[in-house]
Amino acid sequence: MPDQALQLDKDNYWWKKAVFYQIYPRSFQDSNGDGIGDLKGIISRLDYLNDGTTNSLGIDAIWFSPFFKSPDFDYGYDVADYCDIDPRYGTLADFDCLREEAHRRNIKIMLDLVVNHTSHLHPWFLESSSSRDNPKRDWYIWKDGKGKGKKLPNNWRTHFFGPAWTWDEKTQQYYLHSFLKEQPDLNWFNSEVREAVGNVIRFWLNRGVDGFRLDVAHHYCKDKQFRSNPPFFIREKGKDRVKSSDRRLMANIMKLFALPTFQIGKYNQHQPETHEVLREFRQIFDVYPAKTSVGEIIGEDAALVASYYGKNNDELHMNFYFELAHCRWQAGAFRRCVERWERNLPNDAWPAYAFSNHDLVRAISRYDSDGNGDKRARLLMLMLLTFKGTPFIYYGEEISMKEVKLSKKQLKDPPGVKWYPLHRGRDGCRTPMQWNEGACAGFSDVSPWLPVGPEIGRRSVAVQQNDPHSQLNLVRELIRLRKSLPALLEGSYSSVTEGVSADCFCYLRETDQQKVMVCVNFSFRRQEINPGSLNRESKIIFSTAPEREPQKIYFPLTLEPGEGCIIDLGMEK
Ligand code: NOJ
């Protein structure tokens, strides 16, 4: 067996042990010289991801952002045909080849299922919008205008900017879209919609995919009475918590730009009927062995997000808790967030973790206001790969690619995609993968669709490959270690606070046979760790500090500034 492959094939729960890698197909590798990444390009880079030896990264599964037919108003998140590949990325035959080549390397394949909405150019919507009595009219959400002035049906707003209703001149009704107007929301109360999407899932499962990421799954069902959402400032007891600092910030922005009130998505998100839809999906997945799903469920309330595992663990297999990506750089903030997530997870629920993705400012840059982003990126990777749960690495995170600052002219994310007036869109985290120091970073022979980031002399695969202390080699080593330590793969999680200063985040991962402690020094000062109850000979088996050798230790342990390490505590005699 290749030394870096886990024997996942016969294991229905392979996804609990896997390390996932998210590819944004447009930006990974261009094979045909059009400046846009494609499936053949991805195939040519699979060995980098896992060639079965320790020379490669060693990931076990890829989540692909969408590569289905799409007019690209939201770069693939507006699908016009769920069962075909967009010609810019390739063909179904290329997909089959990609799946085969990935599976040959023990890499599983996860697709992005974007079914809260379709593209406005999807044949379903073209039919639905063709007349009021079209049989597919009810597949989408249509409403009359209110009163003589044909006012909006309610106050719902999109996640980007502006009202969530657009007037259709032809049929004289509004349709609902939670994102761009080119992304009309499907009506999940319509049984034909459920059947049609079920068939899409079956189509891909029959074609050998191993799982799905469910785009904004908390959005599927809407309030049947279409009640208006409460404004952002009203805080209902125990629900929809809004951080007071966020509230203040939003209030100031709104004042500055004279914006209408923001709101809590009480009636257009997290409706109870969505759980039924997810149970139906799960029943489809369960017909096929060893399939998985991960939800994009957005919410601050950990219990609410955790509810999407289902009362009987019969909904999502895995779920992210995105609050972690919004923590400030503070040991206690990270610890409390992980604890909150752990505490709220139902028994047997398996978490997923990510610090970066195609919607977020890259984590390395989020924590770089004082220029220490690189050091923190090492600690982030240490945490990501040692938390209890399945880690998702975003392409380029393993070579410390930074958020790229783009000029207005270079932006591609549609102008409607704004989360606040000065928001520049999400292009900065979607720039081409940096393979080498060439003009187009080895991504393409021609000028790519988005510019290559700066510092490719430091932040590229070719350069980091040969540097034993690079981020790339740190991530490889952590993945290798994770696979070799049962405590990291499947052990329980508990925070350690005894003898740990407020600047450090320490946690135990343990099985009956193995006890491992992870210590992360968030500060740039030396810190002493002295948990009295662990006073026995232990061994540092990994450190983010290049100068630290594997060594036996007794507590107290002094962590160097910004150092994180993994300690094998051995077992009590
Ligand atoms: C969430 C996706 O991650 C984001 O990229 C997209 O714009 C929206 N959903 C709409 O599909």
Coordinates of C-alpha atoms and ligand atoms in Angstrom, one line a residue:
M1 CA 0.0 0.0 0.0
P2 CA 1.4 3.5 -0.8
D3 CA 2.7 4.9 2.4
Q4 CA 0.6 8.0 2.5
A5 CA -2.8 6.6 1.6
L6 CA -5.3 5.6 4.2
Q7 CA -7.3 2.5 3.4
L8 CA -10.5 4.4 3.0
D9 CA -12.2 2.3 0.3
K10 CA -13.9 -0.2 2.4
D11 CA -14.8 2.2 5.2
N12 CA -18.3 3.8 5.2
Y13 CA -16.9 6.5 7.5
W14 CA -13.8 7.3 5.4
W15 CA -14.8 11.0 5.5
K16 CA -14.1 11.2 9.3
K17 CA -10.5 10.3 8.7
A18 CA -10.0 12.2 5.5
V19 CA -8.3 15.6 4.9
F20 CA -10.3 17.5 2.3
Y21 CA -8.9 20.1 -0.2
Q22 CA -11.2 22.7 -1.8
I23 CA -10.5 23.5 -5.4
Y24 CA -11.9 26.5 -7.1
P25 CA -11.8 25.0 -10.6
R26 CA -11.4 28.4 -12.4
S27 CA -8.2 29.1 -10.6
F28 CA -6.3 25.8 -10.2
Q29 CA -4.7 24.9 -13.5
D30 CA -5.4 26.0 -17.1
S31 CA -4.7 23.2 -19.6
N32 CA -5.9 24.9 -22.9
G33 CA -4.4 28.4 -22.7
D34 CA -7.6 30.4 -22.2
G35 CA -6.6 31.8 -18.8
I36 CA -9.3 29.8 -17.0
G37 CA -8.6 26.6 -15.0
D38 CA -10.3 23.4 -16.3
L39 CA -10.7 19.7 -15.5
K40 CA -7.8 18.5 -17.6
G41 CA -5.6 21.0 -15.7
I42 CA -6.8 19.6 -12.4
I43 CA -6.0 16.0 -13.6
S44 CA -2.5 17.1 -14.4
R45 CA -2.0 18.3 -10.8
L46 CA -3.5 15.3 -8.9
D47 CA -0.1 13.9 -8.2
Y48 CA 0.7 17.0 -6.3
L49 CA -2.3 16.4 -4.1
N50 CA -1.6 12.7 -3.5
D51 CA 0.7 10.5 -5.4
G52 CA 0.8 7.9 -2.6
T53 CA 4.2 9.0 -1.3
T54 CA 5.2 11.6 1.3
N55 CA 6.5 13.8 -1.5
S56 CA 2.9 14.9 -2.2
L57 CA 0.5 16.8 0.0
G58 CA -1.4 13.6 1.1
I59 CA -5.0 14.9 1.0
D60 CA -7.8 12.3 0.7
A61 CA -10.7 14.1 -0.9
I62 CA -11.4 17.1 -3.0
W63 CA -14.4 19.4 -2.8
F64 CA -14.9 21.1 -6.1
S65 CA -16.6 24.4 -6.3
P66 CA -19.2 24.1 -9.2
F67 CA -18.0 23.4 -12.7
F68 CA -21.5 22.8 -14.2
K69 CA -23.0 24.8 -17.1
S70 CA -23.5 28.3 -15.9
P71 CA -23.7 31.8 -17.3
D72 CA -21.3 32.8 -14.4
F73 CA -23.2 35.6 -12.9
D74 CA -22.0 34.1 -9.6
Y75 CA -19.1 32.1 -11.1
G76 CA -20.8 28.7 -11.2
Y77 CA -23.1 29.2 -8.2
D78 CA -25.8 29.9 -10.7
V79 CA -26.3 26.6 -12.4
A80 CA -28.0 26.3 -15.8
D81 CA -27.6 22.5 -16.2
Y82 CA -26.9 20.4 -13.1
C83 CA -26.0 17.3 -15.2
D84 CA -23.4 18.8 -17.6
I85 CA -20.0 20.3 -17.4
D86 CA -19.5 23.9 -18.5
P87 CA -17.6 23.7 -21.8
R88 CA -15.0 26.1 -20.4
Y89 CA -14.1 23.5 -17.9
G90 CA -14.4 20.4 -20.1
T91 CA -16.9 17.7 -20.8
L92 CA -18.5 14.8 -19.0
A93 CA -15.8 12.5 -20.5
D94 CA -13.2 14.8 -18.8
F95 CA -15.1 14.5 -15.6
D96 CA -15.1 10.7 -15.8
C97 CA -11.4 10.8 -16.4
L98 CA -10.9 13.1 -13.4
R99 CA -12.9 10.8 -11.2
E100 CA -11.0 7.7 -12.3
E101 CA -7.6 9.4 -11.9
A102 CA -8.6 10.7 -8.5
H103 CA -9.9 7.4 -7.3
R104 CA -6.8 5.6 -8.6
R105 CA -4.9 7.8 -6.2
N106 CA -7.3 7.1 -3.3
I107 CA -8.7 10.7 -3.6
K108 CA -12.5 11.0 -3.2
I109 CA -14.6 13.5 -5.0
M110 CA -17.1 15.9 -3.5
L111 CA -19.3 18.1 -5.7
D112 CA -21.0 21.4 -4.9
L113 CA -24.8 21.0 -4.9
V114 CA -26.3 24.5 -5.4
V115 CA -30.0 24.0 -5.2
N116 CA -31.4 26.8 -3.1
H117 CA -31.6 28.6 -6.4
T118 CA -30.8 28.0 -10.1
S119 CA -29.5 30.3 -12.8
H120 CA -32.2 32.5 -14.3
L121 CA -31.2 30.8 -17.6
H122 CA -31.9 27.3 -16.3
P123 CA -34.6 25.7 -18.5
W124 CA -36.7 25.3 -15.4
F125 CA -36.8 29.0 -14.8
L126 CA -37.2 29.9 -18.4
E127 CA -40.3 27.8 -18.4
S128 CA -41.5 29.0 -15.0
S129 CA -41.2 32.6 -16.1
S130 CA -42.8 32.1 -19.5
S131 CA -46.4 32.4 -18.3
R132 CA -48.4 32.3 -15.1
D133 CA -50.0 29.0 -16.1
N134 CA -46.8 27.2 -17.1
P135 CA -46.7 23.8 -15.3
K136 CA -43.3 24.9 -13.8
R137 CA -44.7 28.2 -12.5
D138 CA -44.7 26.9 -9.0
W139 CA -41.2 25.5 -9.1
Y140 CA -40.0 29.1 -8.2
I141 CA -41.4 31.6 -5.7
W142 CA -43.7 34.1 -7.4
K143 CA -45.8 36.8 -5.6
D144 CA -48.1 39.6 -6.6
G145 CA -47.0 43.2 -5.8
K146 CA -48.7 44.7 -2.7
G147 CA -51.5 47.2 -3.3
K148 CA -51.9 49.6 -6.2
G149 CA -48.3 50.7 -6.3
K150 CA -47.3 47.0 -6.7
K151 CA -45.0 47.3 -3.7
L152 CA -42.6 44.5 -2.7
P153 CA -44.3 41.4 -1.2
N154 CA -42.2 41.8 2.0
N155 CA -39.0 43.3 3.3
W156 CA -36.6 40.4 2.6
R157 CA -33.2 41.4 1.3
T158 CA -30.6 39.4 -0.6
H159 CA -27.4 38.4 1.0
F160 CA -25.6 40.6 -1.4
F161 CA -27.3 43.9 -1.8
G162 CA -30.9 45.2 -2.3
P163 CA -34.3 43.6 -2.0
A164 CA -34.8 39.9 -2.6
W165 CA -37.7 40.4 -5.0
T166 CA -37.4 41.3 -8.7
W167 CA -40.4 42.4 -10.8
D168 CA -41.1 40.3 -14.0
E169 CA -42.7 42.6 -16.6
K170 CA -43.9 39.7 -18.7
T171 CA -46.0 37.9 -16.1
Q172 CA -46.5 40.9 -13.8
Q173 CA -45.3 39.3 -10.6
Y174 CA -42.3 39.4 -8.4
Y175 CA -39.9 36.4 -8.0
L176 CA -37.7 35.7 -5.0
H177 CA -33.9 35.5 -5.1
S178 CA -31.9 35.3 -1.9
F179 CA -28.7 36.2 -3.9
L180 CA -28.5 37.9 -7.3
K181 CA -31.5 38.5 -9.4
E182 CA -29.9 36.0 -11.8
Q183 CA -30.3 33.3 -9.1
P184 CA -34.0 32.7 -8.6
D185 CA -34.9 30.6 -5.5
L186 CA -36.5 27.2 -6.1
N187 CA -39.7 26.5 -4.3
W188 CA -38.8 23.6 -1.9
F189 CA -42.5 23.0 -1.0
N190 CA -43.1 21.8 -4.6
S191 CA -42.8 18.0 -4.7
E192 CA -41.7 18.0 -8.4
V193 CA -38.7 20.2 -7.5
R194 CA -37.7 17.7 -4.8
E195 CA -38.0 14.9 -7.2
A196 CA -36.0 16.7 -9.9
V197 CA -33.2 17.6 -7.5
G198 CA -33.2 14.0 -6.1
N199 CA -32.6 12.9 -9.6
V200 CA -29.7 15.3 -10.0
I201 CA -28.1 13.7 -6.8
R202 CA -28.7 10.2 -8.2
F203 CA -27.2 11.2 -11.5
W204 CA -23.9 12.1 -9.9
L205 CA -23.9 9.3 -7.4
N206 CA -24.4 6.8 -10.2
R207 CA -21.4 8.5 -11.9
G208 CA -19.2 7.7 -8.9
V209 CA -19.0 10.9 -6.9
D210 CA -18.4 10.3 -3.2
G211 CA -20.3 13.2 -1.7
F212 CA -21.8 16.7 -1.8
R213 CA -21.2 20.1 -0.2
L214 CA -24.7 21.6 0.2
D215 CA -24.6 25.3 -0.7
V216 CA -26.7 27.5 1.7
A217 CA -28.8 24.6 2.8
H218 CA -30.4 26.6 5.6
H219 CA -32.1 28.7 3.0
Y220 CA -34.1 26.0 1.1
C221 CA -37.6 26.5 2.7
K222 CA -39.2 29.9 3.4
D223 CA -41.9 30.9 5.8
K224 CA -45.2 29.8 4.3
Q225 CA -46.8 33.2 5.2
F226 CA -43.9 35.2 3.8
R227 CA -43.8 37.4 6.9
S228 CA -41.4 40.3 6.9
N229 CA -38.1 39.8 8.8
P230 CA -37.5 41.7 12.0
P231 CA -34.8 44.4 11.8
F232 CA -31.3 43.7 12.8
F233 CA -31.4 45.7 16.0
I234 CA -34.2 43.7 17.6
R235 CA -32.7 41.0 19.6
E236 CA -35.0 38.1 20.5
K237 CA -34.1 36.4 23.7
G238 CA -31.7 33.5 23.1
K239 CA -32.1 33.6 19.4
D240 CA -30.4 35.1 16.4
R241 CA -27.7 36.6 18.6
V242 CA -25.9 39.5 17.1
K243 CA -22.6 40.6 18.6
S244 CA -22.9 44.0 20.0
S245 CA -19.6 45.1 18.3
D246 CA -21.1 44.0 15.0
R247 CA -24.3 45.8 15.8
R248 CA -22.4 49.0 16.5
L249 CA -20.3 48.7 13.3
M250 CA -23.4 48.1 11.2
A251 CA -25.2 51.0 12.8
N252 CA -22.4 53.3 11.9
I253 CA -22.1 52.1 8.4
M254 CA -25.8 52.4 7.9
K255 CA -25.8 55.9 9.3
L256 CA -22.9 56.9 7.1
F257 CA -24.6 55.6 3.9
A258 CA -28.2 56.3 4.9
L259 CA -29.0 52.6 4.3
P260 CA -32.3 50.9 5.1
T261 CA -32.4 48.7 8.2
F262 CA -30.6 45.4 8.0
Q263 CA -32.5 42.4 9.2
I264 CA -32.4 39.0 10.9
G265 CA -33.3 36.2 8.5
K266 CA -36.0 34.9 10.8
Y267 CA -38.5 34.0 8.0
N268 CA -36.4 33.3 5.0
Q269 CA -33.8 31.0 6.6
H270 CA -33.6 28.1 9.0
Q271 CA -37.3 27.1 8.5
P272 CA -38.2 23.7 10.1
E273 CA -39.3 22.2 6.8
T274 CA -35.7 22.4 5.5
H275 CA -34.9 19.5 7.8
E276 CA -37.4 17.3 5.9
V277 CA -35.6 18.1 2.7
L278 CA -32.2 17.2 4.2
R279 CA -33.7 13.9 5.5
E280 CA -34.8 13.1 2.0
F281 CA -31.4 13.8 0.6
R282 CA -29.9 11.6 3.3
Q283 CA -32.2 8.7 2.3
I284 CA -30.9 9.0 -1.2
F285 CA -27.2 9.1 -0.1
D286 CA -27.8 6.1 2.1
V287 CA -28.9 3.9 -0.8
Y288 CA -25.3 4.1 -1.9
P289 CA -22.4 2.9 0.3
A290 CA -19.9 5.3 1.8
K291 CA -21.3 8.6 0.6
T292 CA -21.0 11.9 2.6
S293 CA -22.3 15.4 2.7
V294 CA -21.1 18.7 4.3
G295 CA -23.4 21.6 4.9
E296 CA -22.9 25.3 4.4
I297 CA -25.2 26.3 7.2
I298 CA -24.6 29.8 8.3
G299 CA -25.6 31.0 11.7
E300 CA -24.1 32.3 14.9
D301 CA -26.1 30.1 17.1
A302 CA -24.2 26.8 17.5
A303 CA -27.2 24.8 18.6
L304 CA -29.2 26.0 15.5
V305 CA -26.3 25.1 13.2
A306 CA -25.9 21.7 14.9
S307 CA -29.6 20.9 14.5
Y308 CA -28.8 20.2 10.8
Y309 CA -27.2 16.9 11.8
G310 CA -30.8 15.8 12.5
K311 CA -32.5 14.5 15.6
N312 CA -31.4 11.0 14.8
N313 CA -28.3 11.8 12.9
D314 CA -30.3 11.5 9.7
E315 CA -29.5 14.8 8.0
L316 CA -26.0 16.1 7.2
H317 CA -23.0 13.9 7.7
M318 CA -20.8 16.9 8.5
N319 CA -21.3 20.6 9.1
F320 CA -19.1 23.7 9.3
Y321 CA -19.4 26.2 12.1
F322 CA -18.3 29.4 10.4
E323 CA -18.1 31.5 13.5
L324 CA -14.6 30.1 13.9
A325 CA -13.6 31.9 10.8
H326 CA -14.8 35.2 12.4
C327 CA -12.9 34.9 15.7
R328 CA -10.5 37.6 16.5
W329 CA -6.9 36.5 17.1
Q330 CA -7.2 35.6 20.7
A331 CA -6.6 32.2 22.3
G332 CA -9.8 32.5 24.4
A333 CA -11.9 33.4 21.5
F334 CA -10.8 30.4 19.5
R335 CA -11.1 28.1 22.5
R336 CA -14.6 29.3 23.4
C337 CA -15.8 28.9 19.8
V338 CA -14.5 25.3 19.5
E339 CA -16.0 24.5 22.9
R340 CA -19.4 26.0 21.9
W341 CA -19.4 23.9 18.8
E342 CA -18.3 20.8 20.6
R343 CA -20.9 21.3 23.3
N344 CA -23.8 21.7 20.9
L345 CA -23.0 18.9 18.6
P346 CA -25.4 15.9 19.0
N347 CA -23.9 12.6 20.1
D348 CA -22.0 11.0 17.2
A349 CA -22.1 14.1 15.1
W350 CA -18.9 14.7 13.2
P351 CA -17.7 18.3 12.8
A352 CA -16.0 19.9 9.8
Y353 CA -13.5 22.7 10.1
A354 CA -12.2 25.4 7.6
F355 CA -10.5 28.7 8.1
S356 CA -10.7 29.8 4.4
N357 CA -12.9 29.3 1.4
H358 CA -13.9 31.0 -1.8
D359 CA -16.1 33.5 0.1
L360 CA -13.8 34.6 2.8
V361 CA -10.7 36.8 2.9
R362 CA -7.9 34.3 3.1
A363 CA -7.2 33.5 6.8
I364 CA -3.5 34.4 6.5
S365 CA -4.5 37.9 5.5
R366 CA -7.3 38.2 8.0
Y367 CA -4.7 37.9 10.8
D368 CA -2.0 40.0 9.2
S369 CA -2.8 43.6 10.3
D370 CA 0.6 43.7 12.2
G371 CA 2.5 41.8 9.5
N372 CA 2.6 38.5 11.5
G373 CA 0.1 36.7 9.2
D374 CA 2.7 34.1 8.1
K375 CA 3.5 33.1 11.6
R376 CA -0.2 32.8 12.5
A377 CA -0.8 30.8 9.3
R378 CA 1.4 28.1 10.7
L379 CA -0.6 28.0 13.9
L380 CA -3.9 27.9 11.9
M381 CA -2.8 24.9 10.0
L382 CA -1.7 23.2 13.2
M383 CA -5.2 23.8 14.7
L384 CA -7.0 22.8 11.5
L385 CA -5.2 19.5 11.3
T386 CA -5.5 18.6 15.0
F387 CA -9.1 19.6 15.9
K388 CA -11.6 16.8 16.3
G389 CA -13.3 16.8 12.9
T390 CA -12.6 16.8 9.2
P391 CA -10.3 19.5 8.0
F392 CA -10.9 21.4 4.8
I393 CA -7.8 23.1 3.3
Y394 CA -8.6 25.8 0.7
Y395 CA -6.3 25.6 -2.4
G396 CA -3.2 27.7 -1.8
E397 CA -3.6 27.8 1.9
E398 CA -0.8 25.1 2.1
I399 CA 1.6 27.6 0.4
S400 CA 0.5 30.6 2.4
M401 CA -1.1 32.3 -0.6
K402 CA -2.4 35.7 0.5
E403 CA -5.5 37.6 -0.3
V404 CA -4.6 39.6 -3.4
K405 CA -5.4 43.3 -3.5
L406 CA -7.1 44.1 -6.8
S407 CA -7.9 47.3 -8.5
K408 CA -11.5 48.2 -9.3
K409 CA -10.8 47.4 -12.9
Q410 CA -9.5 43.9 -12.1
L411 CA -12.6 42.8 -10.2
K412 CA -14.7 40.1 -11.6
D413 CA -17.2 39.2 -8.8
P414 CA -20.4 40.8 -10.0
P415 CA -20.9 44.4 -8.8
G416 CA -24.2 43.2 -7.0
V417 CA -22.1 41.0 -4.8
K418 CA -21.5 43.3 -1.9
W419 CA -21.9 42.7 1.8
Y420 CA -21.5 46.3 2.6
P421 CA -21.1 49.4 0.5
L422 CA -17.3 49.4 0.3
H423 CA -17.0 45.6 -0.1
R424 CA -14.7 44.7 -3.0
G425 CA -16.2 41.3 -3.7
R426 CA -14.4 38.0 -3.3
D427 CA -11.9 37.9 -6.1
G428 CA -9.0 38.5 -3.8
C429 CA -9.2 34.9 -2.4
R430 CA -9.8 33.3 -5.8
T431 CA -6.6 34.2 -7.7
P432 CA -4.7 31.5 -9.6
M433 CA -2.9 28.8 -7.8
Q434 CA 0.8 29.7 -7.5
W435 CA 2.7 26.7 -8.9
N436 CA 6.1 28.3 -9.7
E437 CA 7.8 31.6 -10.3
G438 CA 6.9 31.9 -14.0
A439 CA 5.0 34.9 -15.4
C440 CA 1.6 33.2 -14.9
A441 CA 2.8 31.2 -11.8
G442 CA 2.6 28.0 -13.8
F443 CA -1.2 28.3 -13.8
S444 CA -1.5 29.2 -17.5
D445 CA 0.5 30.3 -20.5
V446 CA -1.6 33.3 -21.0
S447 CA -2.7 36.1 -18.8
P448 CA -5.1 34.5 -16.3
W449 CA -8.7 35.6 -15.6
L450 CA -7.6 37.1 -12.3
P451 CA -4.0 38.4 -11.7
V452 CA -1.5 36.2 -9.9
G453 CA -0.7 37.3 -6.4
P454 CA 2.5 39.0 -5.3
E455 CA 5.5 37.3 -3.8
I456 CA 5.4 34.2 -5.9
G457 CA 9.2 34.0 -5.2
R458 CA 8.1 32.9 -1.7
R459 CA 4.6 31.7 -2.1
S460 CA 4.7 29.0 -4.7
V461 CA 4.8 25.2 -4.7
A462 CA 8.1 25.0 -6.6
V463 CA 9.9 27.3 -4.1
Q464 CA 8.4 25.8 -1.0
Q465 CA 8.9 22.2 -2.1
N466 CA 12.6 22.3 -1.3
D467 CA 12.5 24.4 1.8
P468 CA 12.2 22.1 4.8
H469 CA 10.7 24.9 6.9
S470 CA 8.1 26.1 4.4
Q471 CA 4.4 26.2 5.0
L472 CA 4.0 23.5 2.4
N473 CA 6.3 21.1 4.2
L474 CA 4.6 22.0 7.5
V475 CA 1.2 21.1 6.1
R476 CA 2.5 17.8 4.6
E477 CA 4.1 16.8 7.9
L478 CA 0.9 17.6 9.8
I479 CA -1.2 15.6 7.4
R480 CA 1.3 12.7 7.7
L481 CA 1.3 12.9 11.5
R482 CA -2.5 13.1 11.7
K483 CA -2.8 9.9 9.8
S484 CA -0.3 8.1 12.1
L485 CA -1.8 9.2 15.4
P486 CA -5.2 7.6 16.3
A487 CA -5.7 10.3 19.0
L488 CA -5.7 12.9 16.2
L489 CA -7.8 10.9 13.8
E490 CA -10.6 9.8 16.1
G491 CA -9.8 10.8 19.7
S492 CA -12.1 12.9 21.9
Y493 CA -11.5 16.7 22.4
S494 CA -11.2 18.6 25.6
S495 CA -9.8 22.0 26.4
V496 CA -7.0 22.4 28.9
T497 CA -7.1 25.6 31.0
E498 CA -5.3 24.6 34.2
G499 CA -1.8 26.1 34.2
V500 CA -2.4 27.7 30.8
S501 CA -2.2 31.5 30.3
A502 CA -4.8 33.5 28.5
D503 CA -2.5 33.8 25.5
C504 CA -2.4 30.1 24.9
F505 CA -5.0 27.6 23.6
C506 CA -4.3 24.0 24.7
Y507 CA -6.4 20.9 24.1
L508 CA -6.3 17.2 24.5
R509 CA -7.1 14.6 21.9
E510 CA -7.3 11.1 23.3
T511 CA -8.3 7.5 22.7
D512 CA -8.0 4.7 25.2
Q513 CA -4.5 4.1 23.9
Q514 CA -3.1 7.5 23.2
K515 CA -3.1 11.0 24.7
V516 CA -1.9 14.0 22.8
M517 CA -1.9 17.6 23.7
V518 CA -1.8 20.5 21.3
C519 CA -0.5 23.8 22.6
V520 CA -0.8 27.0 20.7
N521 CA 0.9 30.3 21.8
F522 CA -1.2 33.1 20.3
S523 CA 1.2 35.7 21.6
F524 CA 4.7 36.8 20.5
R525 CA 6.1 36.4 24.0
R526 CA 7.4 33.2 25.7
Q527 CA 4.6 31.4 27.6
E528 CA 4.8 28.7 30.2
I529 CA 2.4 25.8 30.2
N530 CA 2.1 24.0 33.5
P531 CA -1.0 21.8 33.9
G532 CA -0.1 20.1 37.2
S533 CA -2.2 17.0 36.5
L534 CA 0.0 16.2 33.5
N535 CA 3.2 16.1 35.3
R536 CA 4.9 13.1 33.7
E537 CA 7.5 12.6 31.0
S538 CA 6.1 13.6 27.6
K539 CA 7.5 14.1 24.2
I540 CA 7.2 17.0 21.8
I541 CA 6.5 15.3 18.5
F542 CA 5.9 18.4 16.3
S543 CA 6.5 22.1 16.5
T544 CA 5.7 25.0 14.2
A545 CA 9.1 26.5 15.3
P546 CA 11.8 25.3 12.9
E547 CA 14.4 25.4 15.6
R548 CA 12.6 23.0 18.0
E549 CA 13.7 19.3 17.7
P550 CA 11.5 16.4 18.8
Q551 CA 12.4 16.1 22.4
K552 CA 11.4 14.6 25.8
I553 CA 10.1 17.1 28.2
Y554 CA 8.6 17.5 31.7
F555 CA 6.2 20.3 32.4
P556 CA 6.4 23.2 32.8
L557 CA 7.0 23.7 29.1
T558 CA 8.1 27.0 27.7
L559 CA 6.6 27.8 24.4
E560 CA 8.5 30.1 22.2
P561 CA 6.8 33.3 20.9
G562 CA 4.1 32.3 18.3
E563 CA 5.0 28.6 18.7
G564 CA 2.5 25.7 18.5
C565 CA 3.3 22.1 19.2
I566 CA 1.9 18.6 19.5
I567 CA 2.9 16.7 22.7
D568 CA 2.6 13.0 23.1
L569 CA 1.7 12.6 26.8
G570 CA 2.1 8.9 26.9
M571 CA -0.4 6.9 29.0
E572 CA -0.6 6.9 32.8
K573 CA 0.9 3.8 34.3
Ligands
NOJ1 C1 -22.7 30.4 -1.0 C2 -21.5 30.2 -1.9 O1 -20.4 29.8 -1.1 C3 -21.2 31.6 -2.5 O2 -20.0 31.6 -3.3 C4 -22.4 31.9 -3.4 O3 -22.3 33.2 -3.9 C5 -23.7 31.8 -2.7 N1 -23.8 30.6 -1.8 C6 -24.9 31.7 -3.6 O4 -24.8 30.4 -4.2

